[in-house]
Amino acid sequence: QVQLLESGGGLVQPGDSLRLSCAASGRAFAGYTMAWFRQSPGKDREFVGGSKRTSGIPSIANSLKGRFTISRDNAKNTLHLQMNSLQPEDTAVYYCAATERVLITSSLPRDEFYDYWGQGTQVTVSS
C-alpha cells in the first residue's frame, strides 16, 4: 500500500508557473504507475499526465502538452507536475494517483485503474 500527499498548490496569476509535488510513502515507488488528475467544480475528473512504473516514461494529456511536464524522482519517492503559462481554466483541485498495474499509454487516463489517491491540492489561477 502507498500513501500519497500532494503539495505546491496555491493562488497564482495568469501566465505564472507552479510546480506540484506528490510524496509517496510505503512500498518501492518505482513499482507504481503514477498520474495527476484534476477536477473543477461541476466537471468530471480530468487526466493531466502519467508516469509509467519502472520506466518512468511520461505522458501528458494532448490539450496540456507544451505547458505541463510530468517527472518522477524514484530516489525521493516523488512525482512532480510542472505547470507553465497557467490560465484560469487550469483552476482545479489536482490529485495524485497510483497503481501497481502496468498500464499502456492509452490506459493511463482511465481513473478506474488507480487504487490510491491523495487528498488533492488546490490550484487557483486568477487575476
mmCIF file with all atom_site columns, N, CA and C in Angstrom, residues 65-105:
data_model
loop_
_atom_site.group_PDB
_atom_site.id
_atom_site.type_symbol
_atom_site.label_atom_id
_atom_site.label_alt_id
_atom_site.label_comp_id
_atom_site.label_asym_id
_atom_site.label_entity_id
_atom_site.label_seq_id
_atom_site.pdbx_PDB_ins_code
_atom_site.Cartn_x
_atom_site.Cartn_y
_atom_site.Cartn_z
_atom_site.occupancy
_atom_site.B_iso_or_equiv
_atom_site.pdbx_formal_charge
_atom_site.auth_seq_id
_atom_site.auth_comp_id
_atom_site.auth_asym_id
_atom_site.auth_atom_id
_atom_site.pdbx_PDB_model_num
ATOM 1   N N  . LYS A 1 65  ? -0.075 19.537 -23.495 1.00 0.00 ? 65  LYS A N  1
ATOM 2   C CA . LYS A 1 65  ? 1.304  19.435 -23.982 1.00 0.00 ? 65  LYS A CA 1
ATOM 3   C C  . LYS A 1 65  ? 1.840  20.819 -24.344 1.00 0.00 ? 65  LYS A C  1
ATOM 4   N N  . GLY A 1 66  ? 3.087  21.026 -24.012 1.00 0.00 ? 66  GLY A N  1
ATOM 5   C CA . GLY A 1 66  ? 3.711  22.313 -24.262 1.00 0.00 ? 66  GLY A CA 1
ATOM 6   C C  . GLY A 1 66  ? 3.662  23.237 -23.064 1.00 0.00 ? 66  GLY A C  1
ATOM 7   N N  . ARG A 1 67  ? 2.741  22.971 -22.148 1.00 0.00 ? 67  ARG A N  1
ATOM 8   C CA . ARG A 1 67  ? 2.659  23.799 -20.927 1.00 0.00 ? 67  ARG A CA 1
ATOM 9   C C  . ARG A 1 67  ? 2.965  23.000 -19.667 1.00 0.00 ? 67  ARG A C  1
ATOM 10  N N  . PHE A 1 68  ? 2.541  21.741 -19.645 1.00 0.00 ? 68  PHE A N  1
ATOM 11  C CA . PHE A 1 68  ? 2.704  20.905 -18.459 1.00 0.00 ? 68  PHE A CA 1
ATOM 12  C C  . PHE A 1 68  ? 3.738  19.820 -18.715 1.00 0.00 ? 68  PHE A C  1
ATOM 13  N N  . THR A 1 69  ? 4.515  19.524 -17.696 1.00 0.00 ? 69  THR A N  1
ATOM 14  C CA . THR A 1 69  ? 5.519  18.463 -17.759 1.00 0.00 ? 69  THR A CA 1
ATOM 15  C C  . THR A 1 69  ? 5.440  17.627 -16.495 1.00 0.00 ? 69  THR A C  1
ATOM 16  N N  . ILE A 1 70  ? 5.503  16.318 -16.660 1.00 0.00 ? 70  ILE A N  1
ATOM 17  C CA . ILE A 1 70  ? 5.478  15.426 -15.513 1.00 0.00 ? 70  ILE A CA 1
ATOM 18  C C  . ILE A 1 70  ? 6.825  14.727 -15.384 1.00 0.00 ? 70  ILE A C  1
ATOM 19  N N  . SER A 1 71  ? 7.258  14.541 -14.147 1.00 0.00 ? 71  SER A N  1
ATOM 20  C CA . SER A 1 71  ? 8.518  13.856 -13.919 1.00 0.00 ? 71  SER A CA 1
ATOM 21  C C  . SER A 1 71  ? 8.437  13.134 -12.576 1.00 0.00 ? 71  SER A C  1
ATOM 22  N N  . ARG A 1 72  ? 9.339  12.181 -12.394 1.00 0.00 ? 72  ARG A N  1
ATOM 23  C CA . ARG A 1 72  ? 9.365  11.458 -11.127 1.00 0.00 ? 72  ARG A CA 1
ATOM 24  C C  . ARG A 1 72  ? 10.808 11.278 -10.684 1.00 0.00 ? 72  ARG A C  1
ATOM 25  N N  . ASP A 1 73  ? 10.973 11.266 -9.368  1.00 0.00 ? 73  ASP A N  1
ATOM 26  C CA . ASP A 1 73  ? 12.275 11.033 -8.758  1.00 0.00 ? 73  ASP A CA 1
ATOM 27  C C  . ASP A 1 73  ? 12.116 9.806  -7.878  1.00 0.00 ? 73  ASP A C  1
ATOM 28  N N  . ASN A 1 74  ? 12.522 8.658  -8.406  1.00 0.00 ? 74  ASN A N  1
ATOM 29  C CA . ASN A 1 74  ? 12.317 7.410  -7.654  1.00 0.00 ? 74  ASN A CA 1
ATOM 30  C C  . ASN A 1 74  ? 13.156 7.360  -6.381  1.00 0.00 ? 74  ASN A C  1
ATOM 31  N N  . ALA A 1 75  ? 14.295 8.030  -6.387  1.00 0.00 ? 75  ALA A N  1
ATOM 32  C CA . ALA A 1 75  ? 15.147 8.034  -5.206  1.00 0.00 ? 75  ALA A CA 1
ATOM 33  C C  . ALA A 1 75  ? 14.498 8.797  -4.049  1.00 0.00 ? 75  ALA A C  1
ATOM 34  N N  . LYS A 1 76  ? 13.650 9.777  -4.402  1.00 0.00 ? 76  LYS A N  1
ATOM 35  C CA . LYS A 1 76  ? 12.985 10.588 -3.379  1.00 0.00 ? 76  LYS A CA 1
ATOM 36  C C  . LYS A 1 76  ? 11.504 10.271 -3.266  1.00 0.00 ? 76  LYS A C  1
ATOM 37  N N  . ASN A 1 77  ? 11.060 9.220  -3.968  1.00 0.00 ? 77  ASN A N  1
ATOM 38  C CA . ASN A 1 77  ? 9.645  8.812  -3.907  1.00 0.00 ? 77  ASN A CA 1
ATOM 39  C C  . ASN A 1 77  ? 8.710  9.975  -4.198  1.00 0.00 ? 77  ASN A C  1
ATOM 40  N N  . THR A 1 78  ? 9.010  10.727 -5.235  1.00 0.00 ? 78  THR A N  1
ATOM 41  C CA . THR A 1 78  ? 8.250  11.933 -5.512  1.00 0.00 ? 78  THR A CA 1
ATOM 42  C C  . THR A 1 78  ? 7.900  12.041 -6.984  1.00 0.00 ? 78  THR A C  1
ATOM 43  N N  . LEU A 1 79  ? 6.669  12.468 -7.231  1.00 0.00 ? 79  LEU A N  1
ATOM 44  C CA . LEU A 1 79  ? 6.180  12.765 -8.572  1.00 0.00 ? 79  LEU A CA 1
ATOM 45  C C  . LEU A 1 79  ? 5.954  14.266 -8.656  1.00 0.00 ? 79  LEU A C  1
ATOM 46  N N  . HIS A 1 80  ? 6.376  14.858 -9.766  1.00 0.00 ? 80  HIS A N  1
ATOM 47  C CA . HIS A 1 80  ? 6.219  16.304 -9.926  1.00 0.00 ? 80  HIS A CA 1
ATOM 48  C C  . HIS A 1 80  ? 5.346  16.629 -11.128 1.00 0.00 ? 80  HIS A C  1
ATOM 49  N N  . LEU A 1 81  ? 4.717  17.785 -11.052 1.00 0.00 ? 81  LEU A N  1
ATOM 50  C CA . LEU A 1 81  ? 3.975  18.319 -12.192 1.00 0.00 ? 81  LEU A CA 1
ATOM 51  C C  . LEU A 1 81  ? 4.374  19.783 -12.328 1.00 0.00 ? 81  LEU A C  1
ATOM 52  N N  . GLN A 1 82  ? 5.099  20.088 -13.391 1.00 0.00 ? 82  GLN A N  1
ATOM 53  C CA . GLN A 1 82  ? 5.481  21.461 -13.682 1.00 0.00 ? 82  GLN A CA 1
ATOM 54  C C  . GLN A 1 82  ? 4.437  22.061 -14.603 1.00 0.00 ? 82  GLN A C  1
ATOM 55  N N  . MET A 1 83  ? 3.832  23.164 -14.165 1.00 0.00 ? 83  MET A N  1
ATOM 56  C CA . MET A 1 83  ? 2.770  23.807 -14.920 1.00 0.00 ? 83  MET A CA 1
ATOM 57  C C  . MET A 1 83  ? 3.206  25.219 -15.272 1.00 0.00 ? 83  MET A C  1
ATOM 58  N N  . ASN A 1 84  ? 3.279  25.502 -16.550 1.00 0.00 ? 84  ASN A N  1
ATOM 59  C CA . ASN A 1 84  ? 3.677  26.817 -17.025 1.00 0.00 ? 84  ASN A CA 1
ATOM 60  C C  . ASN A 1 84  ? 2.528  27.496 -17.758 1.00 0.00 ? 84  ASN A C  1
ATOM 61  N N  . SER A 1 85  ? 2.638  28.815 -17.887 1.00 0.00 ? 85  SER A N  1
ATOM 62  C CA . SER A 1 85  ? 1.626  29.602 -18.600 1.00 0.00 ? 85  SER A CA 1
ATOM 63  C C  . SER A 1 85  ? 0.223  29.246 -18.137 1.00 0.00 ? 85  SER A C  1
ATOM 64  N N  . LEU A 1 86  ? 0.040  29.259 -16.849 1.00 0.00 ? 86  LEU A N  1
ATOM 65  C CA . LEU A 1 86  ? -1.253 28.866 -16.280 1.00 0.00 ? 86  LEU A CA 1
ATOM 66  C C  . LEU A 1 86  ? -2.349 29.835 -16.684 1.00 0.00 ? 86  LEU A C  1
ATOM 67  N N  . GLN A 1 87  ? -3.533 29.271 -16.899 1.00 0.00 ? 87  GLN A N  1
ATOM 68  C CA . GLN A 1 87  ? -4.703 30.031 -17.303 1.00 0.00 ? 87  GLN A CA 1
ATOM 69  C C  . GLN A 1 87  ? -5.845 29.780 -16.321 1.00 0.00 ? 87  GLN A C  1
ATOM 70  N N  . PRO A 1 88  ? -6.822 30.670 -16.291 1.00 0.00 ? 88  PRO A N  1
ATOM 71  C CA . PRO A 1 88  ? -7.949 30.465 -15.359 1.00 0.00 ? 88  PRO A CA 1
ATOM 72  C C  . PRO A 1 88  ? -8.612 29.099 -15.516 1.00 0.00 ? 88  PRO A C  1
ATOM 73  N N  . GLU A 1 89  ? -8.627 28.562 -16.712 1.00 0.00 ? 89  GLU A N  1
ATOM 74  C CA . GLU A 1 89  ? -9.254 27.249 -16.909 1.00 0.00 ? 89  GLU A CA 1
ATOM 75  C C  . GLU A 1 89  ? -8.456 26.105 -16.290 1.00 0.00 ? 89  GLU A C  1
ATOM 76  N N  . ASP A 1 90  ? -7.248 26.385 -15.840 1.00 0.00 ? 90  ASP A N  1
ATOM 77  C CA . ASP A 1 90  ? -6.457 25.380 -15.126 1.00 0.00 ? 90  ASP A CA 1
ATOM 78  C C  . ASP A 1 90  ? -6.827 25.300 -13.649 1.00 0.00 ? 90  ASP A C  1
ATOM 79  N N  . THR A 1 91  ? -7.687 26.195 -13.218 1.00 0.00 ? 91  THR A N  1
ATOM 80  C CA . THR A 1 91  ? -8.128 26.179 -11.823 1.00 0.00 ? 91  THR A CA 1
ATOM 81  C C  . THR A 1 91  ? -8.840 24.874 -11.519 1.00 0.00 ? 91  THR A C  1
ATOM 82  N N  . ALA A 1 92  ? -8.370 24.187 -10.503 1.00 0.00 ? 92  ALA A N  1
ATOM 83  C CA . ALA A 1 92  ? -8.916 22.877 -10.152 1.00 0.00 ? 92  ALA A CA 1
ATOM 84  C C  . ALA A 1 92  ? -8.225 22.358 -8.903  1.00 0.00 ? 92  ALA A C  1
ATOM 85  N N  . VAL A 1 93  ? -8.781 21.290 -8.374  1.00 0.00 ? 93  VAL A N  1
ATOM 86  C CA . VAL A 1 93  ? -8.058 20.514 -7.374  1.00 0.00 ? 93  VAL A CA 1
ATOM 87  C C  . VAL A 1 93  ? -7.266 19.459 -8.135  1.00 0.00 ? 93  VAL A C  1
ATOM 88  N N  . TYR A 1 94  ? -5.988 19.385 -7.848  1.00 0.00 ? 94  TYR A N  1
ATOM 89  C CA . TYR A 1 94  ? -5.103 18.447 -8.528  1.00 0.00 ? 94  TYR A CA 1
ATOM 90  C C  . TYR A 1 94  ? -4.809 17.271 -7.607  1.00 0.00 ? 94  TYR A C  1
ATOM 91  N N  . TYR A 1 95  ? -5.025 16.080 -8.145  1.00 0.00 ? 95  TYR A N  1
ATOM 92  C CA . TYR A 1 95  ? -4.865 14.860 -7.383  1.00 0.00 ? 95  TYR A CA 1
ATOM 93  C C  . TYR A 1 95  ? -3.741 13.998 -7.942  1.00 0.00 ? 95  TYR A C  1
ATOM 94  N N  . CYS A 1 96  ? -3.023 13.392 -7.041  1.00 0.00 ? 96  CYS A N  1
ATOM 95  C CA . CYS A 1 96  ? -2.019 12.402 -7.383  1.00 0.00 ? 96  CYS A CA 1
ATOM 96  C C  . CYS A 1 96  ? -2.639 11.017 -7.217  1.00 0.00 ? 96  CYS A C  1
ATOM 97  N N  . ALA A 1 97  ? -2.323 10.119 -8.127  1.00 0.00 ? 97  ALA A N  1
ATOM 98  C CA . ALA A 1 97  ? -2.881 8.773  -8.077  1.00 0.00 ? 97  ALA A CA 1
ATOM 99  C C  . ALA A 1 97  ? -1.802 7.744  -8.371  1.00 0.00 ? 97  ALA A C  1
ATOM 100 N N  . ALA A 1 98  ? -2.014 6.537  -7.867  1.00 0.00 ? 98  ALA A N  1
ATOM 101 C CA . ALA A 1 98  ? -1.016 5.483  -8.056  1.00 0.00 ? 98  ALA A CA 1
ATOM 102 C C  . ALA A 1 98  ? -1.686 4.124  -8.200  1.00 0.00 ? 98  ALA A C  1
ATOM 103 N N  . THR A 1 99  ? -1.012 3.259  -8.920  1.00 0.00 ? 99  THR A N  1
ATOM 104 C CA . THR A 1 99  ? -1.448 1.874  -9.044  1.00 0.00 ? 99  THR A CA 1
ATOM 105 C C  . THR A 1 99  ? -0.230 0.996  -9.288  1.00 0.00 ? 99  THR A C  1
ATOM 106 N N  . GLU A 1 100 ? -0.318 -0.269 -8.888  1.00 0.00 ? 100 GLU A N  1
ATOM 107 C CA . GLU A 1 100 ? 0.742  -1.216 -9.176  1.00 0.00 ? 100 GLU A CA 1
ATOM 108 C C  . GLU A 1 100 ? 0.544  -1.879 -10.538 1.00 0.00 ? 100 GLU A C  1
ATOM 109 N N  . ARG A 1 101 ? -0.570 -1.576 -11.190 1.00 0.00 ? 101 ARG A N  1
ATOM 110 C CA . ARG A 1 101 ? -0.825 -2.125 -12.510 1.00 0.00 ? 101 ARG A CA 1
ATOM 111 C C  . ARG A 1 101 ? 0.191  -1.590 -13.523 1.00 0.00 ? 101 ARG A C  1
ATOM 112 N N  . VAL A 1 102 ? 0.486  -2.392 -14.488 1.00 0.00 ? 102 VAL A N  1
ATOM 113 C CA . VAL A 1 102 ? 1.264  -1.961 -15.643 1.00 0.00 ? 102 VAL A CA 1
ATOM 114 C C  . VAL A 1 102 ? 0.272  -1.469 -16.678 1.00 0.00 ? 102 VAL A C  1
ATOM 115 N N  . LEU A 1 103 ? 0.316  -0.186 -16.973 1.00 0.00 ? 103 LEU A N  1
ATOM 116 C CA . LEU A 1 103 ? -0.651 0.408  -17.889 1.00 0.00 ? 103 LEU A CA 1
ATOM 117 C C  . LEU A 1 103 ? 0.033  0.833  -19.179 1.00 0.00 ? 103 LEU A C  1
ATOM 118 N N  . ILE A 1 104 ? -0.629 0.550  -20.283 1.00 0.00 ? 104 ILE A N  1
ATOM 119 C CA . ILE A 1 104 ? -0.142 1.087  -21.546 1.00 0.00 ? 104 ILE A CA 1
ATOM 120 C C  . ILE A 1 104 ? -0.552 2.561  -21.615 1.00 0.00 ? 104 ILE A C  1
ATOM 121 N N  . THR A 1 105 ? 0.085  3.278  -22.511 1.00 0.00 ? 105 THR A N  1
ATOM 122 C CA . THR A 1 105 ? -0.127 4.721  -22.580 1.00 0.00 ? 105 THR A CA 1
ATOM 123 C C  . THR A 1 105 ? -1.593 5.085  -22.702 1.00 0.00 ? 105 THR A C  1
#
